[in-house]
Amino acid sequence: MSLVLNEEQVFLKDSAKKFASEKTPTTHFREVRDSEIDNCYDDKIWQEMVSLGWTGILVPEEFGGSNFGVAGISSILEELGRTLTPSPLFSTAVVGVSLIKHASDDVKKDILTKVVQDGLRLCFAIEESNHHDPVKISCEAKKDGSNFIISGEKSFVIDGGFADKVIVACRTSGEKGSKEGLSLFVLDSDSKGLTIMPTKMVDSRNAANMKFENVKVSSDTLIGKEDDAYEIIESVLDISRAAISAEMLGSALQAYEITLDYLKEREQFGSKIGSFQALQHRAAIMFSELELCKSCVIESITSFDEGGNDSERLASLSKAKVGEVFHLISNESVQMHGGIGVTDEYDIGLYLKRARVAEQIFGDSNFHKNRYAELTGY
Amino acid sequence: MENLDQFRKETKEWLEENCPPEMRKPMGPGDVVWGGRNCKFPHPDAKLWLERMGEKGWTCPTWPKEYGGGGLSFDENKILQEELMAIRARPALSSFGIWMLGPALLEFASEEQKKKYIPEIVKGEIRWCQGYSEPGSGSDLASLKTKAEDNGDHFVVNGQKVWTSYADDCDMIFTLVRTGPQEPKHDGISFLLIDMDQPGVTTKPIKLISGKSPFCETFFDNAIVPKENLVSELNKGWDVAKRLLQHERNMIAGMGLGGAGSAKKKKDQTISSGMATMAKTYVGEEEGKLANPGLRQKIASFDINSHAFSLTMRRASEESKSSNSGPSPASSMFKYYGSESNKLRYELMLEAMGTKALGWEGEGFGPAELAITREWLRTKANSIEGGTSEVQLNIIAKRVLDLPQ
Ligand SMILES: Cc1cc2nc3c(=O)[nH]c(=O)nc-3n(C[C@H](O)[C@H](O)[C@H](O)COP(=O)(O)OP(=O)(O)OC[C@H]3O[C@@H](n4cnc5c(N)ncnc54)[C@H](O)[C@@H]3O)c2cc1C
């Protein structure tokens, strides 16, 4: 697997860097946060992302996409992560698109084309408890002629508060906790019987709780085969875990660089605080940890496009490692800023809040260490 | 690409023909070939293997041909290493000359010095040791006191070095000496190559907690060193010393790769975790999971970190290939992480093995178990030798992060 980006990926990364610094510096995040916008991002910015082709990066060319791959979209997310750019890009262009790719040709054509052209927003309703667990699903879908009737509840649906389409993971048979008997459906967010309760998270982004009360969907909306969605779910989750690790890496790098600048600027006891060895050693350790994270991320995001056979484990490795390091850096950055580190005026606290939410997305470090050990056979 | 395929084919054939069968068997601790005037070979085939590899320059594959090296490019060397690995060939030669002195000489030495010393290193004719540390100068190496005085056509050296690894088996010592006592401490140091086969140089072994005595105190008592053995200019030795340390640190960092990392992973082969397999035999398993959940979590963290570390080593080498830069202050990061990681590896093995890893000698323990006890003690030196972990963090803070003094 390659450990350096190719030309195409570097180009995408550079243009995202430019976008983030010109259009969405952290002041943009603050504007959105402090405004009355409910959906927690700026529609205008979203449309600009759409016109840059970012929603089509994982979409095959026949549906208008560019098929630039997981490494391409992840490189963009890394740069957007640096400035905490709020947008439904991850939930739509990574998670949603990867799921829809397994749908019927008609559904693919309909949805993917709209995602690429109009920025149709997708979200994935999978979690049912306060900890990630892709098999602990009890939300049920009962067959009723050529339809299914969905009943149950979902939580922590990322960007679910304002999406156009919901992809929901249901149990069509089997016990809660079993890999067998899972099915995926895609439906409109204004479907009858579906109640969506947007929740504003500590990082000022939206997630949602959802209640399905006898929601009727046609069997045409099934993604993959009935009872047999587990593999699709895991493979899409792995792509998403790798991509969100890239975004987290971007945020962690930025938080670290902000802190490093502060160490070179702030004076106490007549010296720059960066001359104190107690702080220098911690900064040096964080530097080393970030270098390791860069390697994990690039290996895992390129593994999907290069067809490697170890993508599962690499995704867990990446999410576990980056989660832990972002956690460390978010805490240390606040501490090294002293009092201003805990003020809202300073950006560093924003990274702390984002870190904890991002850590939870599709499994925290504990989840992924456990999964890594299982996949390795111990 | 075509050329590389051709190179691979020829390399395969050459190795098939020239690597003796005995040299494809796993190595025991006493099987390392260090070279030198009194070189001890574990087997006659080891001698043959060294001669053949030395002749081709493949003991130092990327060094220039004109000094006896292999003259291979980055990619050719990668192929050579892969092919050596494929037949499980033992290293023909290991030495401080290859890891540290040679690269520094290629950068700083005069043409005559390179012509004389580099081929000897390639062929393993001379065994070198490192005379840096002194009783009063460890981390603060530049405070060293061993002095060299100008005596016409030669220097006279007096003083004491310590922790000189393998000094009692070596032929020559590369040494930092004070030649400018009046200068600021970094500006009065010179880099001298000293022949140890003379009455003015004596050594005395030091015993370690692991029970071994791999290193010595080295005494200089009016040792005579010809002027032409000065590398670089008088009082400019510190630049050579620092560069050499970067090579040393890269080498030590490699130990952090240990057995479990993915460095040795072949294409299409999943990353194997040696640690977990070994822990299972000592701790047992329940439904396929390591029976001790606390230990299991620690091993998973360790595996994740060692994989990430070996990847980062690989990434750095790919990046330096494109920029052609060689080691940098970032080698301190690898030295820090690799040595800490290797220490942790052995602490985890002890945890997994319990009292079985605490035997010293005699009955009741297997040879592999006894070796782990000793090796665990040896790893404690990893974060001290070549500059301590604290010193590496200082270097990262100052040279890489550019934090204020
Ligand atoms: C196995 C082994 C092999 C060796 N082989 C060789 C060899 O072949 N040739 C050779 O010349 N030397 C060799 N050494 C010596 C080695 O380089 C020194 O031991 C090392 O540089 C540390 O010096 P010291 O032992 O005097 O410790 P000290 O410098 O006295 O350090 C004591 C403690 O203080 C800390 N400390 C010191 N200064 C600072 C600072 N500025 N900031 C924060 N903490 C600090 C250190 O990190 C350490 O924890 C070897 C050592 C070992 C263990």
GROMACS .gro file of N, CA, C and O in nm, chain A residues 214-300:
model
  348
  214ASN      N    1  -4.439   0.225   1.236
  214ASN     CA    2  -4.506   0.162   1.122
  214ASN      C    3  -4.483   0.238   0.991
  214ASN      O    4  -4.577   0.274   0.921
  215VAL      N    5  -4.357   0.263   0.963
  215VAL     CA    6  -4.323   0.333   0.839
  215VAL      C    7  -4.321   0.233   0.725
  215VAL      O    8  -4.251   0.131   0.731
  216LYS      N    9  -4.401   0.261   0.624
  216LYS     CA   10  -4.414   0.165   0.514
  216LYS      C   11  -4.316   0.200   0.402
  216LYS      O   12  -4.313   0.313   0.354
  217VAL      N   13  -4.231   0.102   0.364
  217VAL     CA   14  -4.141   0.124   0.250
  217VAL      C   15  -4.156   0.009   0.150
  217VAL      O   16  -4.185  -0.105   0.190
  218SER      N   17  -4.138   0.039   0.024
  218SER     CA   18  -4.150  -0.066  -0.077
  218SER      C   19  -4.023  -0.151  -0.077
  218SER      O   20  -3.914  -0.103  -0.041
  219SER      N   21  -4.034  -0.277  -0.117
  219SER     CA   22  -3.914  -0.363  -0.116
  219SER      C   23  -3.813  -0.317  -0.222
  219SER      O   24  -3.698  -0.360  -0.220
  220ASP      N   25  -3.852  -0.227  -0.311
  220ASP     CA   26  -3.756  -0.170  -0.406
  220ASP      C   27  -3.650  -0.085  -0.336
  220ASP      O   28  -3.544  -0.056  -0.393
  221THR      N   29  -3.682  -0.043  -0.216
  221THR     CA   30  -3.588   0.046  -0.146
  221THR      C   31  -3.483  -0.032  -0.068
  221THR      O   32  -3.398   0.026   0.000
  222LEU      N   33  -3.491  -0.163  -0.078
  222LEU     CA   34  -3.394  -0.248  -0.009
  222LEU      C   35  -3.254  -0.227  -0.069
  222LEU      O   36  -3.239  -0.227  -0.191
  223ILE      N   37  -3.157  -0.211   0.018
  223ILE     CA   38  -3.018  -0.202  -0.030
  223ILE      C   39  -2.951  -0.336  -0.002
  223ILE      O   40  -2.947  -0.380   0.112
  224GLY      N   41  -2.900  -0.401  -0.104
  224GLY     CA   42  -2.847  -0.536  -0.086
  224GLY      C   43  -2.962  -0.633  -0.067
  224GLY      O   44  -3.076  -0.603  -0.099
  225LYS      N   45  -2.928  -0.752  -0.016
  225LYS     CA   46  -3.032  -0.855  -0.001
  225LYS      C   47  -3.096  -0.849   0.136
  225LYS      O   48  -3.033  -0.811   0.234
  226GLU      N   49  -3.222  -0.893   0.140
  226GLU     CA   50  -3.292  -0.904   0.268
  226GLU      C   51  -3.214  -0.998   0.359
  226GLU      O   52  -3.161  -1.100   0.314
  227ASP      N   53  -3.206  -0.963   0.486
  227ASP     CA   54  -3.139  -1.047   0.588
  227ASP      C   55  -2.987  -1.053   0.575
  227ASP      O   56  -2.922  -1.120   0.654
  228ASP      N   57  -2.932  -0.989   0.476
  228ASP     CA   58  -2.793  -1.017   0.444
  228ASP      C   59  -2.709  -0.890   0.431
  228ASP      O   60  -2.617  -0.883   0.350
  229ALA      N   61  -2.741  -0.789   0.513
  229ALA     CA   62  -2.675  -0.660   0.494
  229ALA      C   63  -2.547  -0.644   0.575
  229ALA      O   64  -2.476  -0.545   0.561
  230TYR      N   65  -2.519  -0.743   0.660
  230TYR     CA   66  -2.407  -0.723   0.753
  230TYR      C   67  -2.276  -0.686   0.684
  230TYR      O   68  -2.207  -0.592   0.724
  231GLU      N   69  -2.244  -0.760   0.579
  231GLU     CA   70  -2.116  -0.733   0.513
  231GLU      C   71  -2.111  -0.595   0.450
  231GLU      O   72  -2.008  -0.528   0.453
  232ILE      N   73  -2.225  -0.556   0.392
  232ILE     CA   74  -2.231  -0.421   0.333
  232ILE      C   75  -2.210  -0.318   0.443
  232ILE      O   76  -2.130  -0.225   0.430
  233ILE      N   77  -2.281  -0.338   0.554
  233ILE     CA   78  -2.270  -0.242   0.664
  233ILE      C   79  -2.125  -0.229   0.711
  233ILE      O   80  -2.070  -0.120   0.719
  234GLU      N   81  -2.061  -0.342   0.735
  234GLU     CA   82  -1.924  -0.336   0.786
  234GLU      C   83  -1.829  -0.274   0.684
  234GLU      O   84  -1.741  -0.196   0.720
  235SER      N   85  -1.849  -0.307   0.556
  235SER     CA   86  -1.754  -0.253   0.459
  235SER      C   87  -1.773  -0.102   0.445
  235SER      O   88  -1.675  -0.028   0.433
  236VAL      N   89  -1.897  -0.056   0.452
  236VAL     CA   90  -1.919   0.089   0.444
  236VAL      C   91  -1.871   0.157   0.572
  236VAL      O   92  -1.811   0.265   0.569
  237LEU      N   93  -1.893   0.092   0.685
  237LEU     CA   94  -1.843   0.150   0.810
  237LEU      C   95  -1.692   0.163   0.806
  237LEU      O   96  -1.636   0.263   0.852
  238ASP      N   97  -1.624   0.065   0.748
  238ASP     CA   98  -1.477   0.073   0.744
  238ASP      C   99  -1.429   0.190   0.659
  238ASP      O  100  -1.337   0.262   0.697
  239ILE      N  101  -1.492   0.209   0.545
  239ILE     CA  102  -1.458   0.326   0.462
  239ILE      C  103  -1.481   0.453   0.544
  239ILE      O  104  -1.397   0.544   0.547
  240SER      N  105  -1.594   0.456   0.613
  240SER     CA  106  -1.629   0.576   0.690
  240SER      C  107  -1.534   0.598   0.807
  240SER      O  108  -1.498   0.710   0.840
  241ARG      N  109  -1.494   0.488   0.870
  241ARG     CA  110  -1.402   0.500   0.984
  241ARG      C  111  -1.267   0.555   0.937
  241ARG      O  112  -1.206   0.638   1.004
  242ALA      N  113  -1.222   0.507   0.823
  242ALA     CA  114  -1.095   0.556   0.770
  242ALA      C  115  -1.108   0.704   0.735
  242ALA      O  116  -1.020   0.785   0.766
  243ALA      N  117  -1.220   0.741   0.671
  243ALA     CA  118  -1.237   0.879   0.628
  243ALA      C  119  -1.250   0.973   0.747
  243ALA      O  120  -1.191   1.082   0.748
  244ILE      N  121  -1.323   0.932   0.848
  244ILE     CA  122  -1.338   1.020   0.965
  244ILE      C  123  -1.205   1.030   1.040
  244ILE      O  124  -1.173   1.133   1.099
  245SER      N  125  -1.124   0.925   1.035
  245SER     CA  126  -0.990   0.932   1.095
  245SER      C  127  -0.909   1.041   1.027
  245SER      O  128  -0.832   1.113   1.092
  246ALA      N  129  -0.924   1.052   0.896
  246ALA     CA  130  -0.851   1.156   0.823
  246ALA      C  131  -0.897   1.294   0.868
  246ALA      O  132  -0.816   1.384   0.892
  247GLU      N  133  -1.029   1.310   0.882
  247GLU     CA  134  -1.078   1.440   0.929
  247GLU      C  135  -1.024   1.470   1.069
  247GLU      O  136  -0.980   1.580   1.100
  248MET      N  137  -1.025   1.368   1.155
  248MET     CA  138  -0.976   1.387   1.292
  248MET      C  139  -0.828   1.420   1.293
  248MET      O  140  -0.781   1.500   1.375
  249LEU      N  141  -0.753   1.357   1.202
  249LEU     CA  142  -0.610   1.387   1.193
  249LEU      C  143  -0.591   1.536   1.159
  249LEU      O  144  -0.507   1.604   1.219
  250GLY      N  145  -0.671   1.585   1.064
  250GLY     CA  146  -0.661   1.726   1.028
  250GLY      C  147  -0.688   1.816   1.148
  250GLY      O  148  -0.612   1.911   1.175
  251SER      N  149  -0.791   1.785   1.223
  251SER     CA  150  -0.822   1.866   1.341
  251SER      C  151  -0.711   1.857   1.445
  251SER      O  152  -0.672   1.957   1.506
  252ALA      N  153  -0.660   1.736   1.465
  252ALA     CA  154  -0.554   1.717   1.565
  252ALA      C  155  -0.428   1.794   1.526
  252ALA      O  156  -0.364   1.859   1.610
  253LEU      N  157  -0.393   1.789   1.398
  253LEU     CA  158  -0.274   1.861   1.351
  253LEU      C  159  -0.289   2.010   1.375
  253LEU      O  160  -0.197   2.078   1.420
  254GLN      N  161  -0.409   2.060   1.344
  254GLN     CA  162  -0.431   2.202   1.359
  254GLN      C  163  -0.424   2.243   1.507
  254GLN      O  164  -0.359   2.341   1.542
  255ALA      N  165  -0.490   2.166   1.592
  255ALA     CA  166  -0.488   2.197   1.736
  255ALA      C  167  -0.344   2.197   1.786
  255ALA      O  168  -0.304   2.282   1.865
  256TYR      N  169  -0.267   2.103   1.736
  256TYR     CA  170  -0.128   2.092   1.778
  256TYR      C  171  -0.048   2.214   1.730
  256TYR      O  172   0.031   2.272   1.805
  257GLU      N  173  -0.069   2.252   1.606
  257GLU     CA  174   0.007   2.366   1.552
  257GLU      C  175  -0.029   2.497   1.623
  257GLU      O  176   0.057   2.582   1.648
  258ILE      N  177  -0.157   2.512   1.654
  258ILE     CA  178  -0.199   2.631   1.730
  258ILE      C  179  -0.125   2.635   1.863
  258ILE      O  180  -0.073   2.738   1.906
  259THR      N  181  -0.116   2.518   1.925
  259THR     CA  182  -0.051   2.510   2.057
  259THR      C  183   0.099   2.538   2.047
  259THR      O  184   0.157   2.609   2.130
  260LEU      N  185   0.159   2.482   1.943
  260LEU     CA  186   0.303   2.503   1.923
  260LEU      C  187   0.332   2.653   1.905
  260LEU      O  188   0.428   2.706   1.961
  261ASP      N  189   0.249   2.720   1.829
  261ASP     CA  190   0.266   2.864   1.811
  261ASP      C  191   0.256   2.936   1.945
  261ASP      O  192   0.332   3.029   1.973
  262TYR      N  193   0.162   2.891   2.024
  262TYR     CA  194   0.144   2.957   2.153
  262TYR      C  195   0.266   2.938   2.243
  262TYR      O  196   0.309   3.030   2.313
  263LEU      N  197   0.326   2.820   2.237
  263LEU     CA  198   0.445   2.793   2.318
  263LEU      C  199   0.561   2.884   2.280
  263LEU      O  200   0.650   2.913   2.360
  264LYS      N  201   0.560   2.929   2.155
  264LYS     CA  202   0.669   3.014   2.108
  264LYS      C  203   0.642   3.161   2.132
  264LYS      O  204   0.726   3.246   2.104
  265GLU      N  205   0.522   3.192   2.182
  265GLU     CA  206   0.481   3.331   2.187
  265GLU      C  207   0.460   3.376   2.332
  265GLU      O  208   0.504   3.482   2.374
  266ARG      N  209   0.398   3.292   2.412
  266ARG     CA  210   0.361   3.329   2.548
  266ARG      C  211   0.483   3.331   2.640
  266ARG      O  212   0.565   3.238   2.637
  267GLU      N  213   0.496   3.438   2.720
  267GLU     CA  214   0.608   3.445   2.813
  267GLU      C  215   0.563   3.442   2.958
  267GLU      O  216   0.463   3.504   2.993
  268GLN      N  217   0.637   3.370   3.040
  268GLN     CA  218   0.620   3.371   3.184
  268GLN      C  219   0.757   3.354   3.247
  268GLN      O  220   0.845   3.294   3.186
  269PHE      N  221   0.774   3.404   3.370
  269PHE     CA  222   0.904   3.399   3.438
  269PHE      C  223   1.014   3.455   3.347
  269PHE      O  224   1.127   3.408   3.348
  270GLY      N  225   0.979   3.550   3.262
  270GLY     CA  226   1.078   3.611   3.176
  270GLY      C  227   1.124   3.523   3.059
  270GLY      O  228   1.221   3.556   2.992
  271SER      N  229   1.058   3.412   3.036
  271SER     CA  230   1.096   3.325   2.924
  271SER      C  231   0.974   3.282   2.845
  271SER      O  232   0.863   3.281   2.898
  272LYS      N  233   0.997   3.244   2.720
  272LYS     CA  234   0.889   3.181   2.644
  272LYS      C  235   0.854   3.050   2.715
  272LYS      O  236   0.945   2.975   2.752
  273ILE      N  237   0.725   3.023   2.725
  273ILE     CA  238   0.690   2.898   2.796
  273ILE      C  239   0.739   2.775   2.719
  273ILE      O  240   0.762   2.669   2.778
  274GLY      N  241   0.762   2.788   2.590
  274GLY     CA  242   0.814   2.676   2.511
  274GLY      C  243   0.957   2.639   2.545
  274GLY      O  244   1.009   2.539   2.498
  275SER      N  245   1.022   2.719   2.629
  275SER     CA  246   1.158   2.683   2.670
  275SER      C  247   1.155   2.592   2.793
  275SER      O  248   1.258   2.541   2.834
  276PHE      N  249   1.036   2.573   2.853
  276PHE     CA  250   1.028   2.487   2.971
  276PHE      C  251   1.026   2.340   2.927
  276PHE      O  252   0.942   2.299   2.847
  277GLN      N  253   1.118   2.264   2.985
  277GLN     CA  254   1.133   2.126   2.939
  277GLN      C  255   1.008   2.042   2.965
  277GLN      O  256   0.975   1.953   2.886
  278ALA      N  257   0.936   2.075   3.073
  278ALA     CA  258   0.815   1.997   3.102
  278ALA      C  259   0.717   2.008   2.986
  278ALA      O  260   0.645   1.913   2.956
  279LEU      N  261   0.714   2.122   2.921
  279LEU     CA  262   0.624   2.139   2.807
  279LEU      C  263   0.689   2.087   2.678
  279LEU      O  264   0.623   2.029   2.592
  280GLN      N  265   0.818   2.108   2.665
  280GLN     CA  266   0.888   2.064   2.543
  280GLN      C  267   0.874   1.913   2.522
  280GLN      O  268   0.847   1.868   2.411
  281HIS      N  269   0.893   1.838   2.630
  281HIS     CA  270   0.887   1.693   2.613
  281HIS      C  271   0.748   1.647   2.573
  281HIS      O  272   0.732   1.559   2.489
  282ARG      N  273   0.647   1.711   2.631
  282ARG     CA  274   0.511   1.671   2.593
  282ARG      C  275   0.483   1.710   2.447
  282ARG      O  276   0.419   1.634   2.374
  283ALA      N  277   0.534   1.824   2.407
  283ALA     CA  278   0.516   1.865   2.266
  283ALA      C  279   0.588   1.767   2.174
  283ALA      O  280   0.537   1.730   2.067
  284ALA      N  281   0.706   1.722   2.215
  284ALA     CA  282   0.783   1.630   2.130
  284ALA      C  283   0.714   1.494   2.121
  284ALA      O  284   0.713   1.431   2.015
  285ILE      N  285   0.655   1.450   2.230
  285ILE     CA  286   0.583   1.322   2.228
  285ILE      C  287   0.461   1.333   2.136
  285ILE      O  288   0.434   1.243   2.055
  286MET      N  289   0.390   1.445   2.145
  286MET     CA  290   0.273   1.461   2.058
  286MET      C  291   0.315   1.465   1.911
  286MET      O  292   0.245   1.412   1.824
  287PHE      N  293   0.428   1.528   1.884
  287PHE     CA  294   0.479   1.529   1.746
  287PHE      C  295   0.498   1.386   1.696
  287PHE      O  296   0.455   1.351   1.586
  288SER      N  297   0.563   1.304   1.779
  288SER     CA  298   0.589   1.166   1.738
  288SER      C  299   0.457   1.092   1.715
  288SER      O  300   0.442   1.020   1.616
  289GLU      N  301   0.364   1.110   1.805
  289GLU     CA  302   0.235   1.041   1.792
  289GLU      C  303   0.162   1.083   1.664
  289GLU      O  304   0.099   1.002   1.597
  290LEU      N  305   0.171   1.211   1.631
  290LEU     CA  306   0.104   1.258   1.509
  290LEU      C  307   0.168   1.198   1.384
  290LEU      O  308   0.098   1.167   1.287
  291GLU      N  309   0.301   1.183   1.387
  291GLU     CA  310   0.366   1.120   1.272
  291GLU      C  311   0.313   0.978   1.253
  291GLU      O  312   0.291   0.933   1.141
  292LEU      N  313   0.293   0.907   1.364
  292LEU     CA  314   0.239   0.772   1.354
  292LEU      C  315   0.097   0.776   1.298
  292LEU      O  316   0.059   0.692   1.216
  293CYS      N  317   0.020   0.873   1.342
  293CYS     CA  318  -0.119   0.884   1.293
  293CYS      C  319  -0.122   0.908   1.142
  293CYS      O  320  -0.203   0.849   1.071
  294LYS      N  321  -0.033   0.995   1.094
  294LYS     CA  322  -0.030   1.022   0.950
  294LYS      C  323  -0.011   0.892   0.873
  294LYS      O  324  -0.075   0.869   0.771
  295SER      N  325   0.080   0.808   0.921
  295SER     CA  326   0.107   0.682   0.851
  295SER      C  327  -0.015   0.591   0.853
  295SER      O  328  -0.049   0.529   0.752
  296CYS      N  329  -0.081   0.581   0.970
  296CYS     CA  330  -0.198   0.494   0.980
  296CYS      C  331  -0.308   0.541   0.886
  296CYS      O  332  -0.372   0.461   0.818
  297VAL      N  333  -0.331   0.671   0.883
  297VAL     CA  334  -0.439   0.725   0.802
  297VAL      C  335  -0.410   0.700   0.654
  297VAL      O  336  -0.495   0.649   0.581
  298ILE      N  337  -0.292   0.733   0.611
  298ILE     CA  338  -0.267   0.719   0.468
  298ILE      C  339  -0.271   0.572   0.426
  298ILE      O  340  -0.325   0.537   0.321
  299GLU      N  341  -0.223   0.484   0.512
  299GLU     CA  342  -0.230   0.343   0.475
  299GLU      C  343  -0.375   0.297   0.465
  299GLU      O  344  -0.413   0.226   0.373
  300SER      N  345  -0.457   0.341   0.561
  300SER     CA  346  -0.593   0.288   0.558
  300SER      C  347  -0.677   0.352   0.447
  300SER      O  348  -0.754   0.284   0.381
   0.00000   0.00000   0.00000
